XYZ file of C-alpha atoms in Angstrom:
618
model
C -65.181 71.287 190.687
C -68.268 73.383 191.539
C -70.308 70.133 191.305
C -68.620 68.936 194.351
C -70.186 71.802 196.187
C -73.767 72.081 196.586
C -75.047 74.542 194.187
C -77.521 75.991 196.409
C -74.404 76.605 198.669
C -72.487 78.597 196.711
C -75.640 80.521 195.769
C -76.317 81.128 199.476
C -72.505 82.164 199.704
C -72.728 84.828 196.993
C -75.617 86.171 197.905
C -74.490 86.531 201.771
C -71.158 88.237 200.476
C -70.828 92.028 199.983
C -68.534 92.202 197.064
C -67.661 96.007 197.416
C -66.489 95.234 201.033
C -64.278 92.197 200.209
C -62.815 93.844 197.425
C -62.495 97.055 199.413
C -60.507 95.231 201.885
C -57.722 94.775 199.183
C -58.435 97.520 196.728
C -59.224 101.450 197.658
C -62.747 101.843 196.210
C -64.958 105.121 195.605
C -68.495 105.266 195.131
C -69.647 106.040 191.517
C -73.410 105.865 191.500
C -74.579 102.427 191.834
C -71.041 101.136 191.100
C -67.737 101.502 193.219
C -64.399 102.193 191.057
C -60.681 101.950 191.862
C -57.486 101.220 190.544
C -57.422 97.641 189.021
C -55.180 95.116 191.210
C -54.450 93.411 188.164
C -53.037 95.780 185.827
C -50.893 98.556 186.568
C -52.808 101.881 185.716
C -53.244 105.495 186.695
C -56.475 106.471 185.896
C -59.518 104.065 187.524
C -60.888 101.630 185.061
C -62.001 98.852 187.952
C -65.582 98.925 189.080
C -67.351 96.675 191.176
C -71.442 96.313 190.844
C -72.815 95.393 194.240
C -76.350 94.589 191.959
C -74.605 92.435 189.660
C -72.059 90.967 192.619
C -69.577 91.009 190.097
C -66.150 92.780 189.341
C -64.732 94.024 185.584
C -61.624 96.179 184.656
C -62.313 98.334 181.232
C -58.518 98.112 180.775
C -57.468 94.684 181.186
C -60.753 92.732 181.047
C -60.629 91.066 184.438
C -63.965 89.874 185.433
C -65.797 87.598 187.565
C -67.476 87.040 191.276
C -66.366 87.158 194.751
C -65.233 83.617 194.143
C -62.873 84.346 191.318
C -61.712 87.524 192.957
C -60.293 85.671 195.836
C -58.858 83.287 193.265
C -57.201 85.335 191.209
C -56.289 88.256 193.769
C -55.199 85.556 196.694
C -54.170 83.057 194.374
C -56.258 80.542 196.069
C -57.678 77.347 194.255
C -61.683 77.226 193.761
C -62.425 75.250 196.935
C -59.945 77.473 199.075
C -61.911 80.514 198.010
C -65.074 79.130 198.577
C -64.068 77.974 202.096
C -62.758 81.119 202.806
C -65.850 82.959 201.879
C -67.973 80.569 204.068
C -65.740 81.538 206.853
C -66.191 84.948 206.359
C -69.824 84.366 206.077
C -70.078 82.244 209.092
C -71.525 79.350 206.995
C -70.136 75.737 207.547
C -69.149 73.341 204.246
C -71.712 70.918 203.550
C -70.376 67.682 205.074
C -70.270 66.079 201.008
C -68.104 68.891 200.353
C -66.185 68.783 203.463
C -65.463 65.100 203.501
C -63.608 65.576 199.640
C -62.150 68.863 201.123
C -58.780 69.712 202.963
C -60.609 71.874 205.225
C -58.837 73.765 208.236
C -60.535 71.573 210.767
C -59.684 68.246 209.396
C -56.067 69.174 208.665
C -54.937 71.529 211.390
C -52.988 69.123 213.182
C -50.457 68.505 210.079
C -50.498 72.196 209.425
C -49.216 72.680 213.102
C -46.680 69.587 212.722
C -45.253 71.259 209.625
C -45.129 74.517 211.455
C -43.468 73.401 214.300
C -40.664 71.282 212.336
C -40.128 75.173 210.344
C -39.660 76.723 213.845
C -37.085 73.636 214.711
C -35.256 73.649 211.509
C -34.921 77.319 210.847
C -33.465 77.846 214.688
C -31.317 74.909 214.440
C -29.275 76.784 211.503
C -28.731 79.662 214.085
C -27.749 77.612 216.935
C -27.396 73.913 216.901
C -23.884 72.840 217.530
C -23.885 70.708 214.314
C -25.100 73.534 212.007
C -21.323 74.278 210.822
C -21.331 72.327 207.790
C -24.752 73.636 206.589
C -23.728 77.410 207.422
C -20.278 76.736 205.468
C -22.345 75.364 202.198
C -24.774 77.850 201.962
C -21.819 80.608 202.658
C -19.807 78.924 199.767
C -22.982 79.260 197.486
C -23.110 82.764 197.792
C -26.572 82.336 199.814
C -26.956 85.372 202.440
C -28.509 85.189 205.674
C -31.202 87.712 204.324
C -32.027 85.262 201.744
C -32.055 82.281 204.025
C -34.354 83.840 206.362
C -36.687 84.775 203.381
C -37.196 81.423 202.434
C -36.915 80.132 205.495
C -33.897 77.969 205.083
C -33.210 75.575 208.026
C -31.291 72.656 209.168
C -32.411 69.335 210.303
C -30.010 68.318 213.226
C -28.408 64.641 212.911
C -30.347 61.953 215.273
C -33.114 60.120 214.482
C -35.641 61.667 217.450
C -34.759 65.645 217.265
C -38.223 66.380 215.912
C -39.970 63.169 217.325
C -39.403 64.553 220.960
C -40.575 68.259 219.959
C -43.804 67.142 218.489
C -46.997 67.038 220.468
C -49.034 64.999 217.969
C -46.608 62.051 216.568
C -49.425 60.774 214.381
C -50.124 64.071 212.763
C -46.279 64.167 212.012
C -46.581 60.864 210.530
C -49.343 61.876 208.581
C -47.512 65.211 207.507
C -44.538 63.360 206.119
C -42.048 64.435 208.871
C -42.103 60.994 210.838
C -41.439 57.542 209.511
C -42.943 54.514 210.956
C -41.441 51.565 209.800
C -40.867 47.867 211.360
C -42.275 48.943 214.525
C -39.655 52.142 214.603
C -40.475 55.601 214.582
C -37.942 58.200 213.695
C -37.338 61.623 212.127
C -37.374 61.516 208.104
C -34.801 64.388 207.589
C -31.499 64.298 209.644
C -28.506 66.594 209.010
C -29.703 68.052 205.909
C -30.438 71.739 204.690
C -34.224 72.025 204.708
C -36.164 74.101 202.240
C -39.872 74.607 203.096
C -42.245 74.466 200.630
C -45.071 76.835 200.890
C -48.813 77.043 199.491
C -50.281 79.923 197.903
C -51.528 80.990 201.588
C -48.145 80.680 202.857
C -48.539 77.686 204.952
C -45.893 75.345 205.022
C -46.967 72.261 203.157
C -43.634 70.037 202.580
C -39.838 70.224 202.867
C -37.205 69.738 200.460
C -33.557 68.600 202.028
C -30.224 68.692 200.754
C -27.536 66.380 202.551
C -24.707 68.090 204.044
C -21.849 65.767 204.000
C -21.568 62.635 201.759
C -24.802 60.704 201.959
C -27.592 59.744 199.205
C -29.887 60.659 198.016
C -28.641 64.086 197.644
C -31.944 65.743 197.610
C -34.726 64.108 200.044
C -38.075 65.295 199.255
C -41.459 65.237 201.625
C -43.741 62.409 200.347
C -47.492 63.411 199.120
C -49.597 64.147 202.064
C -53.433 65.159 202.335
C -51.499 68.778 202.496
C -49.046 68.261 199.991
C -49.409 67.058 196.423
C -46.176 67.708 194.410
C -47.459 68.285 190.939
C -49.777 70.922 192.504
C -47.073 73.250 194.317
C -44.234 75.397 193.032
C -41.324 76.042 195.128
C -40.787 79.896 195.668
C -44.026 81.163 193.893
C -45.436 82.249 197.498
C -42.064 84.114 197.928
C -42.267 85.709 194.376
C -45.729 86.760 195.003
C -44.964 88.523 198.342
C -42.046 90.369 196.687
C -44.139 91.759 194.013
C -48.023 91.666 194.238
C -48.248 91.357 190.166
C -44.882 90.131 188.965
C -44.490 90.823 185.405
C -42.488 87.845 184.834
C -41.848 84.265 186.378
C -38.581 82.296 185.623
C -39.065 78.448 185.841
C -35.822 76.798 187.165
C -34.986 73.295 187.897
C -34.050 73.420 191.617
C -34.239 75.007 194.897
C -30.617 76.411 194.853
C -31.244 78.201 191.600
C -34.104 79.638 193.087
C -32.090 81.119 195.877
C -29.007 81.904 193.877
C -31.227 84.191 191.374
C -33.162 85.943 194.236
C -29.506 86.433 195.971
C -28.431 88.155 192.531
C -31.409 90.445 192.498
C -33.144 88.528 189.523
C -36.703 88.395 190.823
C -39.628 85.851 190.063
C -37.622 82.507 190.232
C -39.671 79.595 190.835
C -39.035 75.597 190.565
C -41.060 72.621 190.451
C -40.545 70.072 192.634
C -38.598 67.526 191.484
C -40.816 66.247 188.461
C -41.842 67.128 185.071
C -43.865 70.461 185.255
C -47.632 69.376 185.176
C -50.843 70.958 183.684
C -51.793 72.118 187.228
C -48.619 73.852 187.785
C -48.231 75.187 184.084
C -51.847 76.993 184.864
C -50.949 78.212 188.354
C -47.792 79.901 186.755
C -49.816 81.437 183.910
C -52.360 82.907 186.076
C -49.890 84.403 188.437
C -47.499 86.551 185.642
C -47.901 87.519 182.284
C -44.743 86.440 180.999
C -42.913 83.007 181.825
C -39.242 81.998 180.908
C -38.332 78.121 181.142
C -34.960 78.484 182.242
C -33.242 74.790 182.131
C -29.702 73.398 181.759
C -28.512 72.977 178.545
C -27.632 69.238 178.632
C -30.101 66.314 177.209
C -31.840 65.985 180.458
C -32.442 69.939 180.825
C -33.736 70.010 176.916
C -36.329 67.102 177.830
C -37.402 68.833 180.697
C -38.288 71.862 179.082
C -39.954 70.248 176.265
C -41.823 68.334 178.576
C -43.021 71.397 180.258
C -43.686 73.225 176.910
C -46.400 70.191 176.312
C -48.186 70.824 179.449
C -47.844 74.594 178.745
C -49.158 74.814 175.462
C -52.865 73.547 176.253
C -53.152 76.177 178.786
C -51.415 79.164 177.202
C -53.878 81.925 176.662
C -53.447 84.639 174.218
C -52.396 87.398 176.428
C -49.414 85.337 178.184
C -46.065 85.152 177.068
C -43.890 81.948 177.381
C -40.253 81.750 176.344
C -37.579 79.181 176.618
C -34.020 79.592 177.599
C -31.265 76.921 177.753
C -28.459 77.231 179.311
C -24.914 76.274 177.798
C -24.318 72.922 178.031
C -22.571 72.296 181.782
C -24.416 75.427 183.484
C -27.044 75.665 185.692
C -28.865 78.998 186.911
C -26.778 78.971 189.979
C -23.388 78.716 188.323
C -23.866 81.230 185.581
C -25.677 84.227 187.463
C -22.613 84.004 189.761
C -20.206 83.859 187.159
C -21.722 86.225 184.970
C -23.616 88.423 186.921
C -27.260 89.773 187.026
C -27.047 92.349 183.953
C -25.546 89.325 181.455
C -28.306 86.999 182.807
C -31.287 89.315 182.440
C -30.054 89.640 178.714
C -29.971 85.758 178.659
C -33.822 86.082 179.446
C -34.809 88.447 177.290
C -33.259 86.782 174.538
C -35.277 83.598 175.106
C -36.954 81.691 172.341
C -40.244 82.198 171.654
C -42.113 78.900 172.989
C -43.765 78.017 169.497
C -40.194 78.554 168.081
C -38.726 75.819 170.632
C -41.308 73.622 170.410
C -41.312 73.212 166.453
C -37.462 73.215 166.575
C -37.206 70.410 169.271
C -39.704 68.190 167.616
C -37.676 68.603 164.339
C -34.161 68.435 165.652
C -33.593 64.894 163.956
C -35.875 65.078 160.751
C -34.141 65.835 157.514
C -36.593 68.334 156.386
C -34.919 68.138 152.889
C -36.909 64.495 152.654
C -40.561 63.441 152.228
C -39.928 60.771 155.080
C -38.104 63.500 157.201
C -41.171 65.933 156.825
C -43.598 62.705 157.489
C -41.653 62.077 160.707
C -42.293 65.708 161.879
C -45.820 65.509 161.262
C -46.362 62.301 163.164
C -44.503 63.632 166.141
C -46.258 67.064 166.266
C -49.898 65.496 166.041
C -50.494 64.050 169.115
C -49.359 67.376 171.013
C -51.035 69.561 168.829
C -54.564 68.239 169.117
C -54.033 68.710 172.657
C -54.041 72.770 171.967
C -57.372 74.210 171.825
C -58.385 76.022 168.440
C -57.304 79.792 168.415
C -54.448 81.851 167.431
C -51.884 79.938 169.252
C -52.480 76.763 167.404
C -52.912 78.686 164.346
C -49.297 79.856 164.778
C -48.176 76.465 165.327
C -50.014 74.994 162.719
C -48.591 77.744 160.279
C -45.052 77.087 161.685
C -44.994 73.285 161.116
C -46.711 73.827 157.519
C -43.802 75.957 156.580
C -41.179 73.543 158.181
C -42.896 70.088 156.413
C -43.746 72.114 153.174
C -47.299 70.776 153.766
C -50.430 73.023 153.185
C -51.952 74.217 156.792
C -55.370 73.327 155.805
C -54.166 69.992 155.173
C -52.659 69.888 158.628
C -55.713 71.222 160.374
C -57.634 68.344 158.545
C -55.112 65.725 159.816
C -55.450 66.833 163.457
C -58.849 66.303 163.360
C -57.979 62.581 164.076
C -56.339 61.275 161.038
C -53.125 59.739 161.235
C -50.186 62.352 159.670
C -49.313 61.324 156.269
C -46.148 62.168 153.840
C -46.501 65.892 152.524
C -47.385 66.694 149.447
C -45.186 67.444 146.757
C -44.305 71.192 145.432
C -47.497 72.217 143.245
C -49.653 69.747 144.730
C -51.005 71.788 147.970
C -54.716 71.877 148.430
C -56.525 75.175 148.763
C -56.577 76.057 152.643
C -59.851 75.708 154.000
C -60.410 76.464 157.735
C -60.331 73.671 160.078
C -64.100 72.583 160.956
C -65.355 73.157 164.684
C -67.300 71.345 166.882
C -70.446 73.075 168.792
C -70.397 76.444 169.166
C -66.814 77.010 170.284
C -67.623 80.154 172.297
C -64.265 80.813 173.797
C -63.291 81.658 169.990
C -66.463 83.591 169.435
C -65.961 87.050 168.206
C -67.159 90.059 170.333
C -69.249 91.481 167.828
C -72.943 91.766 169.332
C -75.110 89.196 167.676
C -78.592 88.887 168.699
C -77.745 85.774 170.347
C -75.262 87.382 172.284
C -77.140 90.708 172.849
C -79.717 88.314 174.339
C -77.255 86.616 176.531
C -75.713 89.771 178.027
C -79.231 91.469 178.703
C -80.324 87.993 180.553
C -77.302 87.657 182.560
C -77.727 91.319 183.984
C -81.200 91.225 184.199
C -82.583 87.732 184.791
C -86.115 88.721 185.130
C -86.100 89.434 181.365
C -86.639 85.633 180.635
C -90.335 86.122 181.472
C -90.735 87.806 178.024
C -89.121 85.196 175.910
C -91.500 82.347 175.717
C -90.535 78.632 176.185
C -86.862 77.901 176.352
C -87.262 74.939 174.268
C -88.045 76.829 171.446
C -84.009 77.666 171.280
C -83.362 73.984 171.342
C -81.760 71.992 168.690
C -81.141 74.996 166.358
C -78.409 75.455 164.223
C -77.681 78.880 165.226
C -74.578 79.077 167.497
C -75.243 80.130 170.910
C -78.881 78.935 171.184
C -78.247 76.148 173.422
C -76.653 78.633 175.834
C -79.562 80.923 175.126
C -82.001 78.080 176.131
C -80.196 76.991 179.363
C -79.946 80.381 180.574
C -83.750 81.286 180.064
C -84.451 77.885 181.902
C -82.388 79.077 185.306
C -83.669 82.715 184.975
C -87.095 81.461 184.627
C -87.249 78.966 187.706
C -85.172 81.736 189.669
C -85.849 84.994 188.587
C -84.034 86.605 191.105
C -81.119 84.940 190.787
C -77.881 87.299 190.306
C -75.320 87.672 187.858
C -72.673 86.416 189.793
C -74.784 83.138 191.066
C -75.304 82.423 187.190
C -71.701 82.843 186.364
C -70.702 80.668 189.284
C -73.197 78.014 187.717
C -70.934 77.712 184.519
C -67.311 77.795 186.064
C -65.238 75.225 184.193
C -67.499 74.996 181.463
C -67.053 75.694 177.656
C -69.029 78.921 178.606
C -67.212 80.391 181.061
C -65.136 82.586 179.239
C -67.907 84.009 177.127
C -70.318 84.363 179.504
C -67.887 86.663 181.493
C -67.301 88.390 178.744
C -70.976 89.188 177.911
C -71.647 90.044 181.530
C -69.254 92.979 181.311
C -70.884 94.378 178.547
C -72.554 97.670 179.552
C -76.335 97.629 179.009
C -78.506 100.399 177.137
C -79.247 103.289 179.513
C -82.966 103.828 180.110
C -86.102 102.528 182.284
C -87.266 99.105 182.770
C -89.576 99.488 179.714
C -87.106 100.627 177.470
C -84.949 97.675 178.582
C -87.505 95.360 177.658
C -87.828 96.604 174.331
C -84.267 96.041 173.625
C -84.838 92.336 175.057
C -87.675 91.784 172.602
C -86.064 93.288 169.626
C -82.919 90.663 170.121
C -85.093 87.882 170.167
C -87.157 88.930 166.945
C -83.666 89.258 165.262
C -82.663 85.743 166.722
C -86.139 84.176 165.502
C -85.354 85.967 161.822
C -81.770 84.263 161.937
C -83.646 81.061 163.036
C -85.993 81.132 160.043
C -83.071 82.145 157.575
C -81.313 79.285 158.926
C -84.199 76.686 158.338
C -84.148 78.147 154.608
C -80.985 77.617 153.947
C -80.988 73.667 155.323
C -83.947 72.977 153.261
C -82.384 74.074 150.199
C -79.630 72.315 150.935
C -81.801 69.295 151.310
C -83.613 69.667 147.920
C -79.887 70.080 146.221
C -79.029 66.673 147.997
C -82.313 64.889 147.374
C -81.988 63.174 150.851
C -85.583 63.939 151.913
C -89.058 63.751 149.914
C -88.939 66.848 147.405
C -92.753 67.860 147.837
C -92.612 67.896 151.737
C -89.256 70.056 151.674
C -90.790 72.408 148.792
C -93.786 72.504 150.882
C -91.880 73.394 154.168
C -89.751 75.998 152.170
C -92.575 78.070 150.781
C -93.901 77.931 154.778
C -90.479 79.563 155.932
C -90.355 82.049 152.994
C -94.067 83.276 153.979
C -92.796 83.501 157.562
C -89.886 85.649 156.784
C -91.878 87.954 154.677
C -95.064 88.244 157.362
C -92.109 88.806 159.849
C -90.689 91.271 157.777
C -93.838 92.753 157.183
C -95.027 93.139 160.862
C -91.727 94.591 161.901
C -92.063 97.602 159.134
C -95.764 98.327 159.030
C -97.982 95.992 161.551
C -100.491 93.424 160.175
C -104.048 93.213 159.849
C -106.072 90.482 161.560
C -106.216 87.978 159.180
C -102.164 87.995 158.427
C -101.558 88.056 162.435
C -103.347 84.979 162.463
C -101.526 83.321 159.706
C -98.200 84.467 161.424
C -99.017 82.902 164.698
C -100.036 79.506 162.529
C -96.722 79.825 160.919
C -94.727 80.866 163.944
C -96.104 77.572 165.687
C -95.180 75.193 162.625
C -91.456 76.285 163.292
C -91.640 76.317 166.920
C -91.562 80.051 167.454
């Protein structure tokens, strides 16, 4: 996404943004040395652990680990998308989005007429629910469903009067009404889309009305009618009620995903906060990501009939690939024939909350659903389970969640977990082995650096990367970046990229570097490394720490090369004499490097050291 907006523009935006002022408008901060401190807005705490660094242009919480740039802060705190956050910062700094970006961006100028038309429709519908002569059936329906005037006003419930041109006559810009999905043009006729219906405005994360859902009041079809997709509304990206849930609780501890508008209203009316709904479609991956960013816990609460079970499973399929370790998802299937609206009115808030607390963990629901009609007492039934599980499991990133799912699948299918890991690398699922034939479990192979799983221990490469993030000028001490290219040592590829960036732009800030890697596989680990505390001391001390880290990396590169050469000798794939000669050179290099570090070298040995270093591209 960042590539669609020129990187130079984002760099300038971050340079012009005073992150302490930006955060200080939302969080009470006090100066503490070179930084600012305050209570973290992303988790509850009594002792300030949230720090803003004007030098690095970043924020970090030592309590919950939240970390990022000014762009990231707006995305997390104001629940904006990347492009929206960039646009807001640009407006704040007095910058105009580049034309190449603005052409792809739903900018305020381009779509302002649509937002005005939608706001006008919202005002008309809400006023009609209070005043229009034909509103009686709509008011009575809401009353029968137990919806109070307070809750109706909170969600902006309205009434689209009968007639073909009620809204049409009120709009200043009919073309905008057509583009916003409010007005229909067909066979040279123009008329209101919503007529004689209760309206449910759909708000984006900034509180703007972007669409409507509408329910018929009397007899008519379809029962529910929704806005079409428009330049400001894609139903796979929005979640009904999320804006209101976040207004009620800045950091809700739990969201409840239900199937319909009335379910959201009924739960809110009963005092169950955090109810939201998708917009008549299966839960998309984008909606799943949005929900998981908005609260640490999510309960999927669907009807207990077959359609509800399938809807829950489809939602789980899209949630699992984006579910992080610090988020909890549970699934509550209601008794068949019940929906949340009916159940909470019949049982009351306390009983419904108890059901939510007892909801099944997402991994348990996922595996039980897959195994529902598989006879696990037979080899064929277990094979069928593996075949069903393989496609969705391949979409789950390697990590604790995938290991949990694989472990549960192994238990149900009587198959070794290591074998399932290997099957997920691309092979088709095969019938499980009979008892006693299971292979010894081995870890699944991983491709590349897999930085999202990297341990937090300070390896030399991570230490060097962390220092570079916080002091890019150190790159001048590192020699040619290419010497870290094509190494087997994990993280060297990232180190090379950082050195190239920092050598080209020695005054680049931490925040600008982090934004270069947004939405890449390095985004999460770089955020963690940028939060490390660098050693105390003056600039010379820091330079020595960086040199020491580079020396340890070189030692690891030489050791890794020796291991490779030994494997080559064992396999016989390369000429033995050449491999042995290079191995002796690597061992001599390791000896001289160790001796230099401990005692120093004479002129002759130092000359040999430099020759060997050049031979191994160090």
